[in-house]
Short mmCIF file of C-alpha atoms in Angstrom, two decimals:
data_model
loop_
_atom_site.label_atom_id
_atom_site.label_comp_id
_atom_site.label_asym_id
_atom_site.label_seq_id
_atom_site.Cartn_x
_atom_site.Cartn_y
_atom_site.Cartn_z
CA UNK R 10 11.11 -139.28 32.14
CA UNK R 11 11.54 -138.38 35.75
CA UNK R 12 15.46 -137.63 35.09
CA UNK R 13 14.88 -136.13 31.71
CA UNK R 14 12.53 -133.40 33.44
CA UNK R 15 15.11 -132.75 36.35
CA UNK R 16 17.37 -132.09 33.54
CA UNK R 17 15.60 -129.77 32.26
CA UNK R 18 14.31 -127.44 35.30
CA UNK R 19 12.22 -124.94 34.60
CA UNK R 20 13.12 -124.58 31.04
CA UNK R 21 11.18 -127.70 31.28
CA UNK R 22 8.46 -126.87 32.81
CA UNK R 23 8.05 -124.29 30.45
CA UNK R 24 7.94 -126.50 27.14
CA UNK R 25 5.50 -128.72 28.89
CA UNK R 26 3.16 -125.77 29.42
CA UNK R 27 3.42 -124.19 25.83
CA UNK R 28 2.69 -128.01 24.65
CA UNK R 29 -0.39 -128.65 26.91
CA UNK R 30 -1.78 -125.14 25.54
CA UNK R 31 -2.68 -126.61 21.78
CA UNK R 32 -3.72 -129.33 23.29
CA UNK R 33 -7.25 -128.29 22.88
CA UNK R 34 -7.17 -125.22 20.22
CA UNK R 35 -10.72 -124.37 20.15
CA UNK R 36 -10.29 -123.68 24.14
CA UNK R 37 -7.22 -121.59 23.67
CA UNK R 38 -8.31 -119.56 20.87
CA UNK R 39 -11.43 -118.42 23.29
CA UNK R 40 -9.32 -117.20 25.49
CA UNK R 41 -6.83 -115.66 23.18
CA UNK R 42 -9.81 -113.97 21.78
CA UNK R 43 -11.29 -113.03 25.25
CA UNK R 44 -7.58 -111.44 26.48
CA UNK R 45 -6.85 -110.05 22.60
CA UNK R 46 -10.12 -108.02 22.26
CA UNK R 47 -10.21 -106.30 25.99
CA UNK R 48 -6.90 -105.35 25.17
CA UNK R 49 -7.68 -104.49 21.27
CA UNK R 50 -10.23 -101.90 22.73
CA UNK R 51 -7.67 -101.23 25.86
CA UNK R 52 -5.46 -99.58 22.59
CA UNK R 53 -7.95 -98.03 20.51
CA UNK R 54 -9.68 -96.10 23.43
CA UNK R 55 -6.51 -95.09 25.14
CA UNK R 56 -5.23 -93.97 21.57
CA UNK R 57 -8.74 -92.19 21.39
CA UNK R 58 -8.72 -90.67 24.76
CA UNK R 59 -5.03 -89.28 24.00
CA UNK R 60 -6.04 -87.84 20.47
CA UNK R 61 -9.16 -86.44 22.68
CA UNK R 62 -6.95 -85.02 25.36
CA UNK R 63 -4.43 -83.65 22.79
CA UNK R 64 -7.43 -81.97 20.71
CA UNK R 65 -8.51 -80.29 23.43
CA UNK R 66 -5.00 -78.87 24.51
CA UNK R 67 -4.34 -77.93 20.79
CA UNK R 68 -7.57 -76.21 20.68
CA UNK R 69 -7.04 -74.07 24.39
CA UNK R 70 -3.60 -73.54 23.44
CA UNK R 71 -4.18 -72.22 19.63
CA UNK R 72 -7.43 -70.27 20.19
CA UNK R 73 -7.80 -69.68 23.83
CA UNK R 74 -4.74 -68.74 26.10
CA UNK R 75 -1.88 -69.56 24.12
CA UNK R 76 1.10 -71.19 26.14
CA UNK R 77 0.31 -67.89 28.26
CA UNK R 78 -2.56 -65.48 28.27
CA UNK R 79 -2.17 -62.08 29.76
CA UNK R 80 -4.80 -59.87 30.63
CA UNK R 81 -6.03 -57.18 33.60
CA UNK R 82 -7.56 -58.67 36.83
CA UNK R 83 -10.82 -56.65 36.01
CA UNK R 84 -11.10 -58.74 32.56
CA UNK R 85 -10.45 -62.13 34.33
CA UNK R 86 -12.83 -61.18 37.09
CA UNK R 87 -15.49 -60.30 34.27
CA UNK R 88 -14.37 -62.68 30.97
CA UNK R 89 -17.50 -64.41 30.45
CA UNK R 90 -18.36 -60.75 28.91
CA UNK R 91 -15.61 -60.07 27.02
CA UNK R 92 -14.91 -56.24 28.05
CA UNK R 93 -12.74 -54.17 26.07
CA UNK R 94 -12.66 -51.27 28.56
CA UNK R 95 -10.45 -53.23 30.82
CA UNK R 96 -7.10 -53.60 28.75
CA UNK R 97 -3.67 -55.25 29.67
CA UNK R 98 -1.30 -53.00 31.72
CA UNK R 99 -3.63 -49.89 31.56
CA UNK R 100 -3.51 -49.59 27.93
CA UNK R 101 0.05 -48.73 27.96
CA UNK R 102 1.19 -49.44 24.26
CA UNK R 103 1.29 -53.57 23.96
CA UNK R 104 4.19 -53.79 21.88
CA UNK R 105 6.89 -52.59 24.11
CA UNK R 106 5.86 -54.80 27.13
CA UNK R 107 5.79 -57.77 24.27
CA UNK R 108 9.27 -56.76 22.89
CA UNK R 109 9.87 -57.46 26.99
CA UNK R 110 8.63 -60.71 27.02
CA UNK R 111 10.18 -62.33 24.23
CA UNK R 112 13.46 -61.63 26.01
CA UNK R 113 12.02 -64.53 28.48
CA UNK R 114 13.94 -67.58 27.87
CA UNK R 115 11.92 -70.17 25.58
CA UNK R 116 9.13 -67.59 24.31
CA UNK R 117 8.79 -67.25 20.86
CA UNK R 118 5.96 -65.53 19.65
CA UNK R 119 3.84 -62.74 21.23
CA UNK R 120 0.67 -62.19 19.47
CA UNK R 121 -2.31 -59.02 20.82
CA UNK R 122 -5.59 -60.30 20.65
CA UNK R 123 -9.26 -58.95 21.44
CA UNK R 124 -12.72 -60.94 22.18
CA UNK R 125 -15.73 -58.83 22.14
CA UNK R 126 -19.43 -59.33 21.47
CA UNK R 127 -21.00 -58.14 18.34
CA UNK R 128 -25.02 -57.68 17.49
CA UNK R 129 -25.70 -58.55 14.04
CA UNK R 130 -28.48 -57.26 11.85
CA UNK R 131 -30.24 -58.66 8.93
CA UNK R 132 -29.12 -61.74 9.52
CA UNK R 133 -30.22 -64.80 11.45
CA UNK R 134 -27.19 -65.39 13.27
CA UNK R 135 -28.35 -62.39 15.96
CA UNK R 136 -24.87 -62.72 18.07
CA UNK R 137 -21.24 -63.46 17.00
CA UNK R 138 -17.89 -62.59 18.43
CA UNK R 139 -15.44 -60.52 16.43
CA UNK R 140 -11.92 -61.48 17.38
CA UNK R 141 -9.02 -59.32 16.36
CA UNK R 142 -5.61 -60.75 15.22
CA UNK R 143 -2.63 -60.03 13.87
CA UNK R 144 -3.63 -61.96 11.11
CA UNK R 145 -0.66 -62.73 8.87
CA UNK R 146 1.78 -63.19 12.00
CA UNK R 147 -0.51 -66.08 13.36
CA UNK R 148 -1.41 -67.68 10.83
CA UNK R 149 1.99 -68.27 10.09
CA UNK R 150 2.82 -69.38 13.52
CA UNK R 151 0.28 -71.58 13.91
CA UNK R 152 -2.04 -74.52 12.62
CA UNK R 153 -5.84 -73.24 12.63
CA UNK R 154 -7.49 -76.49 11.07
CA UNK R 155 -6.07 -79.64 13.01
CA UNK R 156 -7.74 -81.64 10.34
CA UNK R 157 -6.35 -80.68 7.26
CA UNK R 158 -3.54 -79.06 9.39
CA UNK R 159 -3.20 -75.39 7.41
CA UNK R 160 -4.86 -72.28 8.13
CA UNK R 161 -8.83 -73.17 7.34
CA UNK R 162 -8.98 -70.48 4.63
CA UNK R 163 -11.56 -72.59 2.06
CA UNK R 164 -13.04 -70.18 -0.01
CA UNK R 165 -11.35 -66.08 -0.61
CA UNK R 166 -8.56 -64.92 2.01
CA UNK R 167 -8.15 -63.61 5.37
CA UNK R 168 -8.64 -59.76 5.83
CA UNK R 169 -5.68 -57.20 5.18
CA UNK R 170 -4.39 -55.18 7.40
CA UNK R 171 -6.25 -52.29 8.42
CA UNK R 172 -9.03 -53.04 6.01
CA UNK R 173 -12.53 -52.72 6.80
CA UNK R 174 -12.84 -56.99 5.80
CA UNK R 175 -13.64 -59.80 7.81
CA UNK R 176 -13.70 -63.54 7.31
CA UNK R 177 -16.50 -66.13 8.48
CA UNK R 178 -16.77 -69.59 9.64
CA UNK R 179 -18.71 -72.38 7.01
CA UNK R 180 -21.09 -72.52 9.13
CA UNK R 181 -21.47 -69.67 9.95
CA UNK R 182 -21.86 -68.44 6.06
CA UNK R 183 -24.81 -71.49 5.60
CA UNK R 184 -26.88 -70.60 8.02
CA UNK R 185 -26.74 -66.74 7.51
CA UNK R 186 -26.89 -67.46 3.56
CA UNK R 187 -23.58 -64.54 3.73
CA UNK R 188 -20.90 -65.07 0.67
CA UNK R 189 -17.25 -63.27 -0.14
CA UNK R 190 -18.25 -59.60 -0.90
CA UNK R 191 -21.59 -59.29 0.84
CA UNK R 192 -21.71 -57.13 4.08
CA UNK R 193 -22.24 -57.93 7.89
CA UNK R 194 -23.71 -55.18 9.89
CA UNK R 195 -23.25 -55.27 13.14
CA UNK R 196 -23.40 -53.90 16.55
CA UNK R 197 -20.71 -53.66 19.23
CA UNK R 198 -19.79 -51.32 21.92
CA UNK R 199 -16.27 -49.66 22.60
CA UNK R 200 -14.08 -49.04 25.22
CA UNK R 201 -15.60 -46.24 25.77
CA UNK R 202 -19.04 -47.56 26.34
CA UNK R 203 -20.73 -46.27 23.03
CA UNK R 204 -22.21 -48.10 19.97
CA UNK R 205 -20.26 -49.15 17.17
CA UNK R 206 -21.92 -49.44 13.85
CA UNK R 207 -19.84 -51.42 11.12
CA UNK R 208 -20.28 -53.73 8.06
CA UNK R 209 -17.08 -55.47 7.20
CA UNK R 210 -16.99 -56.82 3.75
CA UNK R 211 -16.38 -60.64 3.85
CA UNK R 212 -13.09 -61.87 2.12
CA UNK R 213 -12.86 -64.80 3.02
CA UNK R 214 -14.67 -67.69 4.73
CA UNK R 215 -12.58 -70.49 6.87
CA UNK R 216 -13.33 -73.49 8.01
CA UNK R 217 -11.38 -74.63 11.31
CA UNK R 218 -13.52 -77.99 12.03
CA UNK R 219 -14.24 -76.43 15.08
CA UNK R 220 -17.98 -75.43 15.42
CA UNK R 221 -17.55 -73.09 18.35
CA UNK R 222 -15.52 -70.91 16.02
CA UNK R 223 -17.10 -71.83 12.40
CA UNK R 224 -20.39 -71.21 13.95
CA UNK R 225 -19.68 -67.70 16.53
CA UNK R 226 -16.49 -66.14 15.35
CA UNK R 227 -15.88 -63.53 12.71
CA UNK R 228 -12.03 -62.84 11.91
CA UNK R 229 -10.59 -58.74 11.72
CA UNK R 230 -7.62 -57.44 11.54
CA UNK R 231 -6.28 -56.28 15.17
CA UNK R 232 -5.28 -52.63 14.09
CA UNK R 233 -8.97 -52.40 12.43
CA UNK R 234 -10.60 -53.54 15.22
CA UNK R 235 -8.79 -51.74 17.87
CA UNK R 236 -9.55 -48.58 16.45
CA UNK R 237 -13.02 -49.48 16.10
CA UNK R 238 -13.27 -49.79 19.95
CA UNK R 239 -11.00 -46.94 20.60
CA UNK R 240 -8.44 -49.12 22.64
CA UNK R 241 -5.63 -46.42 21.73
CA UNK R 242 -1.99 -48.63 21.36
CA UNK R 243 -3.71 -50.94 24.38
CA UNK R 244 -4.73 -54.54 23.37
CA UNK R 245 -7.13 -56.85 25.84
CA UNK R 246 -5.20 -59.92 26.12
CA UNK R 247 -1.84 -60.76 25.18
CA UNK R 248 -1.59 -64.52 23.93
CA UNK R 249 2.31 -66.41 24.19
CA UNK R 250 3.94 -69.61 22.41
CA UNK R 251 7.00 -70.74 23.83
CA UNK R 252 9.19 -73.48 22.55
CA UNK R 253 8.07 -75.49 24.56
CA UNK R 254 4.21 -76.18 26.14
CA UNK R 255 5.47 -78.14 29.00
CA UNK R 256 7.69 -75.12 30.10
CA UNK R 257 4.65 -72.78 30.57
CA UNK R 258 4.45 -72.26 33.83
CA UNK R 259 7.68 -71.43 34.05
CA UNK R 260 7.43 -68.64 31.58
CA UNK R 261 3.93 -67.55 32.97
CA UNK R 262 5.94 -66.68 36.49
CA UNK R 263 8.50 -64.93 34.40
CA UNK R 264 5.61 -62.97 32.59
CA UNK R 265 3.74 -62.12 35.31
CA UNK R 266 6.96 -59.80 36.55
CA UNK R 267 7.20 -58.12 33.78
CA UNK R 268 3.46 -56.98 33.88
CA UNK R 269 2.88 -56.18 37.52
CA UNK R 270 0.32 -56.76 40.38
CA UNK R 271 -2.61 -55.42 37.57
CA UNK R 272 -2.81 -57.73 35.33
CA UNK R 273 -3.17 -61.80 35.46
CA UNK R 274 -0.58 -64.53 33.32
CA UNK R 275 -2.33 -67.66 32.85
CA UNK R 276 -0.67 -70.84 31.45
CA UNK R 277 -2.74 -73.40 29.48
CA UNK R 278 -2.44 -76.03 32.03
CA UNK R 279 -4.59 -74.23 34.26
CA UNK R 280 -7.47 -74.28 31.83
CA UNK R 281 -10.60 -76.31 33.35
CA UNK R 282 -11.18 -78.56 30.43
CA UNK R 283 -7.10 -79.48 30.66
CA UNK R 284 -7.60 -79.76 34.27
CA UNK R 285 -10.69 -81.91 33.83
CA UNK R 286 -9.21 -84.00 31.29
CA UNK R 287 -6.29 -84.95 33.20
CA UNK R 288 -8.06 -85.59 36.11
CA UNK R 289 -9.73 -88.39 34.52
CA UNK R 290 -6.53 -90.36 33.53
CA UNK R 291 -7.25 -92.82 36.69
CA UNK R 292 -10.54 -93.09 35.47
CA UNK R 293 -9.62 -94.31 32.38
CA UNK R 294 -6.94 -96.92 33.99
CA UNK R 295 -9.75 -98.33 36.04
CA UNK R 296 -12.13 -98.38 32.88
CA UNK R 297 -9.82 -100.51 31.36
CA UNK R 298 -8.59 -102.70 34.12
CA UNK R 299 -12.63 -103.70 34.42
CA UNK R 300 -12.17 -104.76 30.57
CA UNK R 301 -9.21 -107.11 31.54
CA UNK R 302 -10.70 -108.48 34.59
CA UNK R 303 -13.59 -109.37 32.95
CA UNK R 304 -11.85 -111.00 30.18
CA UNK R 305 -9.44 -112.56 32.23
CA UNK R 306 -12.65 -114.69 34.21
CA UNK R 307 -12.71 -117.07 30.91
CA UNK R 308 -9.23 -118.06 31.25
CA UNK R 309 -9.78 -118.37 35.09
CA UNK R 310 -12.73 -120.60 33.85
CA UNK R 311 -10.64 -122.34 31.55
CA UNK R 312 -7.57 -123.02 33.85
CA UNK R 313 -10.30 -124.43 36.10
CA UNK R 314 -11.95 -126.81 33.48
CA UNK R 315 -8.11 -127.92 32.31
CA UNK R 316 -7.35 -129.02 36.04
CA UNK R 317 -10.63 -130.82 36.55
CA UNK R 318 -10.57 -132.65 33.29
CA UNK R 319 -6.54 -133.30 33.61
CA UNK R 320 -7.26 -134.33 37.46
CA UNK R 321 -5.64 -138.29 36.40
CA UNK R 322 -2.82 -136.25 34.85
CA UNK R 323 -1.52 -134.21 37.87
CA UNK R 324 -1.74 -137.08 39.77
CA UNK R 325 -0.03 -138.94 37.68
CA UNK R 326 2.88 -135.75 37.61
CA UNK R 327 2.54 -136.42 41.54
CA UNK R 328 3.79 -139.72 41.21
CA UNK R 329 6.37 -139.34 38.43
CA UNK R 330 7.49 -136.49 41.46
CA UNK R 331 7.16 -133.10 40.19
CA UNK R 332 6.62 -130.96 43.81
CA UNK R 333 3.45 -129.26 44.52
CA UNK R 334 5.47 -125.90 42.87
CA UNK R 335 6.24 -127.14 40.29
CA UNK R 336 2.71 -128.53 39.03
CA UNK R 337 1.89 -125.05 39.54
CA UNK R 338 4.24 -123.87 37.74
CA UNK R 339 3.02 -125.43 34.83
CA UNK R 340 -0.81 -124.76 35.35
CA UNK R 341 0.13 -120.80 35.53
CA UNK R 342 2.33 -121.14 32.60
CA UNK R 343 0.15 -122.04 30.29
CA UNK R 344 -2.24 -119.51 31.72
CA UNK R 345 1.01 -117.11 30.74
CA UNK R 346 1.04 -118.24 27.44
CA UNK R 347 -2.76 -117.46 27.02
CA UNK R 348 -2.78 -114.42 28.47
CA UNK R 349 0.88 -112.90 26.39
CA UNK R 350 -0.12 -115.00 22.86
CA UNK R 351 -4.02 -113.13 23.49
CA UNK R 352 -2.98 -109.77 24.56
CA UNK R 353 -0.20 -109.70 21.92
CA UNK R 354 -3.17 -110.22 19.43
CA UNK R 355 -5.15 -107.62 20.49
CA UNK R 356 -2.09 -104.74 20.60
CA UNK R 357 -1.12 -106.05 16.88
CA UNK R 358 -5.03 -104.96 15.68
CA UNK R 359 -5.42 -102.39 18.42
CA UNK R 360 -2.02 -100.85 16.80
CA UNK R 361 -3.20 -101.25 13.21
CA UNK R 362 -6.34 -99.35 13.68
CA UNK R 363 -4.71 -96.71 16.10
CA UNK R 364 -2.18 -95.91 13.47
CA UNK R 365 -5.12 -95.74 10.84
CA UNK R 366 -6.23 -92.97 13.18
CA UNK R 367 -3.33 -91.62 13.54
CA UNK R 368 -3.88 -90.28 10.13
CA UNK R 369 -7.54 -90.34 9.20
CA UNK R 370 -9.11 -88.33 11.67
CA UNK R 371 -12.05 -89.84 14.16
CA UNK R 372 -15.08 -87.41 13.24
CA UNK R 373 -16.22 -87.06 16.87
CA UNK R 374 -18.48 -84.53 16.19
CA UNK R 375 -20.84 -86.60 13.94
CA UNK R 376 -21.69 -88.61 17.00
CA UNK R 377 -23.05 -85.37 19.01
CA UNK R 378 -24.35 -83.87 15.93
CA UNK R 379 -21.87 -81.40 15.63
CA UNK R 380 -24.29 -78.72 17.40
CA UNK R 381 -22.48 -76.23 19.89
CA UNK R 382 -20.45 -76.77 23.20
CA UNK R 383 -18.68 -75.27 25.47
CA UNK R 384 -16.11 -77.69 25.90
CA UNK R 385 -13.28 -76.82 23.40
CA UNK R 386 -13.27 -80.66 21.43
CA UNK R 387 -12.97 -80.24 17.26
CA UNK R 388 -15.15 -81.75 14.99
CA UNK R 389 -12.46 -84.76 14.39
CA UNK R 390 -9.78 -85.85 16.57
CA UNK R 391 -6.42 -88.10 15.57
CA UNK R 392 -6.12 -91.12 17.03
CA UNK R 393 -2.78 -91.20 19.14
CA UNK R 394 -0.17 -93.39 18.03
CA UNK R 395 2.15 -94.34 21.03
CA UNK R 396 4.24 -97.22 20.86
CA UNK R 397 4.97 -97.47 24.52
CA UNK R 398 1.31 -96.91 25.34
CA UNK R 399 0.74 -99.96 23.31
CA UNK R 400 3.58 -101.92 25.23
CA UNK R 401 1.55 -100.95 28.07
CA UNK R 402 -1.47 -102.13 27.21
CA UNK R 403 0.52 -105.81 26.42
CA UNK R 404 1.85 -105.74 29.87
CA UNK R 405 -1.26 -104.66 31.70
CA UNK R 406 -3.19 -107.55 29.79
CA UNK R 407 -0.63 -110.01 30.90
CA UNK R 408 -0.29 -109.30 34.34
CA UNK R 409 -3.86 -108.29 34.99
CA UNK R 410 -5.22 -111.74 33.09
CA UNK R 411 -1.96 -113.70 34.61
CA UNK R 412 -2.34 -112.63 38.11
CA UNK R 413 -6.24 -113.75 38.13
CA UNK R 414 -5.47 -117.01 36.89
CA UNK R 415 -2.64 -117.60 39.92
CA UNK R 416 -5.67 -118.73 42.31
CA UNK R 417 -6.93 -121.53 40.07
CA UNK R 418 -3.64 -122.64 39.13
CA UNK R 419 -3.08 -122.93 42.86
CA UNK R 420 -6.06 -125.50 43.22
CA UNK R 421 -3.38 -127.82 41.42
CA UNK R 422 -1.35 -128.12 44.04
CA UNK R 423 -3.81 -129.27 46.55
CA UNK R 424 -4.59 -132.68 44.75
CA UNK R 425 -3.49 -135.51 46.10
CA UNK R 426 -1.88 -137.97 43.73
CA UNK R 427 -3.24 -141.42 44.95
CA UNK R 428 -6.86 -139.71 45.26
CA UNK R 429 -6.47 -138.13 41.71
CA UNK R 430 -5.63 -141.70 40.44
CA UNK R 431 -8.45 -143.04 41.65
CA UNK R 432 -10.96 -140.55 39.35
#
């Protein structure tokens, strides 16, 4: 046996450990299951941290700032109030400083927008925000419902250009009792600081799964609205997609050239909810290396119980003269073996129910009761399916569980054949 296992090496060593791991099933299938379902939820709450993360950048991106926002220093310095009075590059006329900026490398559409507070009457909804878009230009440039990933448009259509029309959220329309062809009179005040009376006639009512905007937000046409607040050719914000997201700073230095000292280019990486979210990455990575830790403790446990009950059986390895090495070789190879077989088990589920995600959406917002928040997170988020992300949630279960069990297997090596024998 002794030349047999010299033969063999470490290949040996190897086939003994795989063979001494079925030796008792019911204690290796605890600690598949302990490894498999830290790293099972390891998958399904990265996946769901990544959807979350994505969700949010969708959501800045799409209805916020764009790739780029522009917009005067005196509106970022006052935002929280949406002004109107303050527009981009002195109200000079927005579409030949756009025509200018698509010229930037990797920018492809420039879109006008305007945010501004409106007073409702007769209704119970007593604030909203109007919010002015080239309508037909971004809805065909972007995806407005990340859901159902279209435009949101459930019931009627979006307004027409230069019409006095407007289109509400759901929820908006359920709480305010409001259907296609009734009125909403409302309140706002112009550029000019005077009141605004108007009652657009609904056309339309959306529904983005996004209660911030189903909930606050009525839709107009830019033109309709801009000459409601008597903005002239001027436009408060001016909202860019590029290609490419991850090129946005770039394009925002490029931008901010183009419009001078006056006015202010934002990129959506500098949003706070981006900047919180990715802050939190190593937060997450030591949230789950507590789950493998703590899993990894019953193989730990295990490895110990194996080497106490097999006590006769490394001494009697001892004698047959396997080295101090390589008995603990073998002890952390079947601790290997229990950690990979576990942790493979867990990203096989963990990748089943990710991908099941991936394409029903996680309704998030039934958990906080859908009610309304600041922080720009949809009513449902996508679970992300990332095949390397679930590699590394394999390795990070195997290394994490097999470098924890490399103490115990140690405690091998330190018993003494003759005095084993004697047990």
């Amino acid at each position: 046996m002794s030349a047999q296992y010299k033969q063999g090496g470490t290949a040996m060593l190897v086939r003994i450990a795989y063979r001494n791991i079925w030796r008792n099933k019911r204690r290796t299938a605890f600690c598949f299951a302990a490894v498999g379902i830290a790293v099972f939820f390891i998958a399904v709450y990265s996946a769901m941290i990544d959807g979350m993360t994505k969700s949010i950048n969708d959501l800045v991106q799409v209805f916020d700032l764009g790739h780029v926002r522009v917009v005067s220093n005196q509106y970022e310095a006052e935002n929280e109030y949406m002004p109107v009075q303050y527009p981009v590059a002195d109200g000079k006329d927005w579409k030949g400083m756009a025509a200018e900026i698509k010229n930037i490398p990797g920018v492809r559409h420039v879109f006008p927008r305007i945010n501004t507070m409106a007073t409702l009457q007769e209704s119970t909804i007593k604030h909203a925000v109007l919010w002015g878009l080239n309508i037909e230009e971004e809805m065909a440039a972007n995806i407005f419902n990340f859901t159902d990933r279209n435009d949101g448009m459930v019931d009627g259509r979006y307004p027409a250009p230069g019409a006095n029309e407007c289109a509400v959220g759901k929820v908006f329309a359920e709480k305010t009792g409001l259907k296609i062809g009734d009125r909403v009179p409302l309140k706002t005040v112009s550029a000019q600081f005077s009141d605004k009376m108007w009652s657009p006639v609904i056309t339309g009512i959306f529904n983005f799964d996004y209660i911030k905007f189903d909930e606050g937000f009525i839709i107009v046409d830019f033109e309709r609205l801009q000459r409601l607040l008597v903005m002239g050719e001027g436009t408060q914000q001016l909202v860019i997609f590029g290609d490419d997201g991850t090129q946005s700073a770039a394009i925002s230095a490029e931008v901010q050239k183009i419009v001078g000292k006056g006015n202010v280019s934002t990129h959506w990486r500098e949003n706070y909810w981006v900047a919180v979210m990715a802050a939190a990455t190593p937060m997450y990575t030591i949230i789950f290396l507590v789950f493998l830790i703590v899993a990894s403790f019953l193989i730990i446990n295990t490895v110990v119980m194996i080497i106490h009950e097999r006590i006769k059986e490394i001494g009697m390895m001892g004698c047959l003269g396997m080295t101090r090495r390589e008995i603990v070789t073998v002890f952390f190879f079947e601790s290997l073996f229990m950690a990979a077989f576990g942790a493979l088990a867990g990203v096989l589920l963990g990748g089943i129910v990710v991908a099941i995600g991936s394409y029903y959406p996680f309704r998030i917002g039934d958990l906080y009761g859908n009610t309304f928040s600041e922080m720009p997170l949809g009513n449902a988020i996508f679970f992300e399916l990332d095949a390397w992300k679930l590699f590394q949630a394999w390795i990070m279960g195997v290394a994490v569980a097999s470098i924890f069990t490399l103490a115990p297997s140690l405690k091998s090596a330190f018993v003494e054949p003759v005095e084993a024998l004697r047990r």
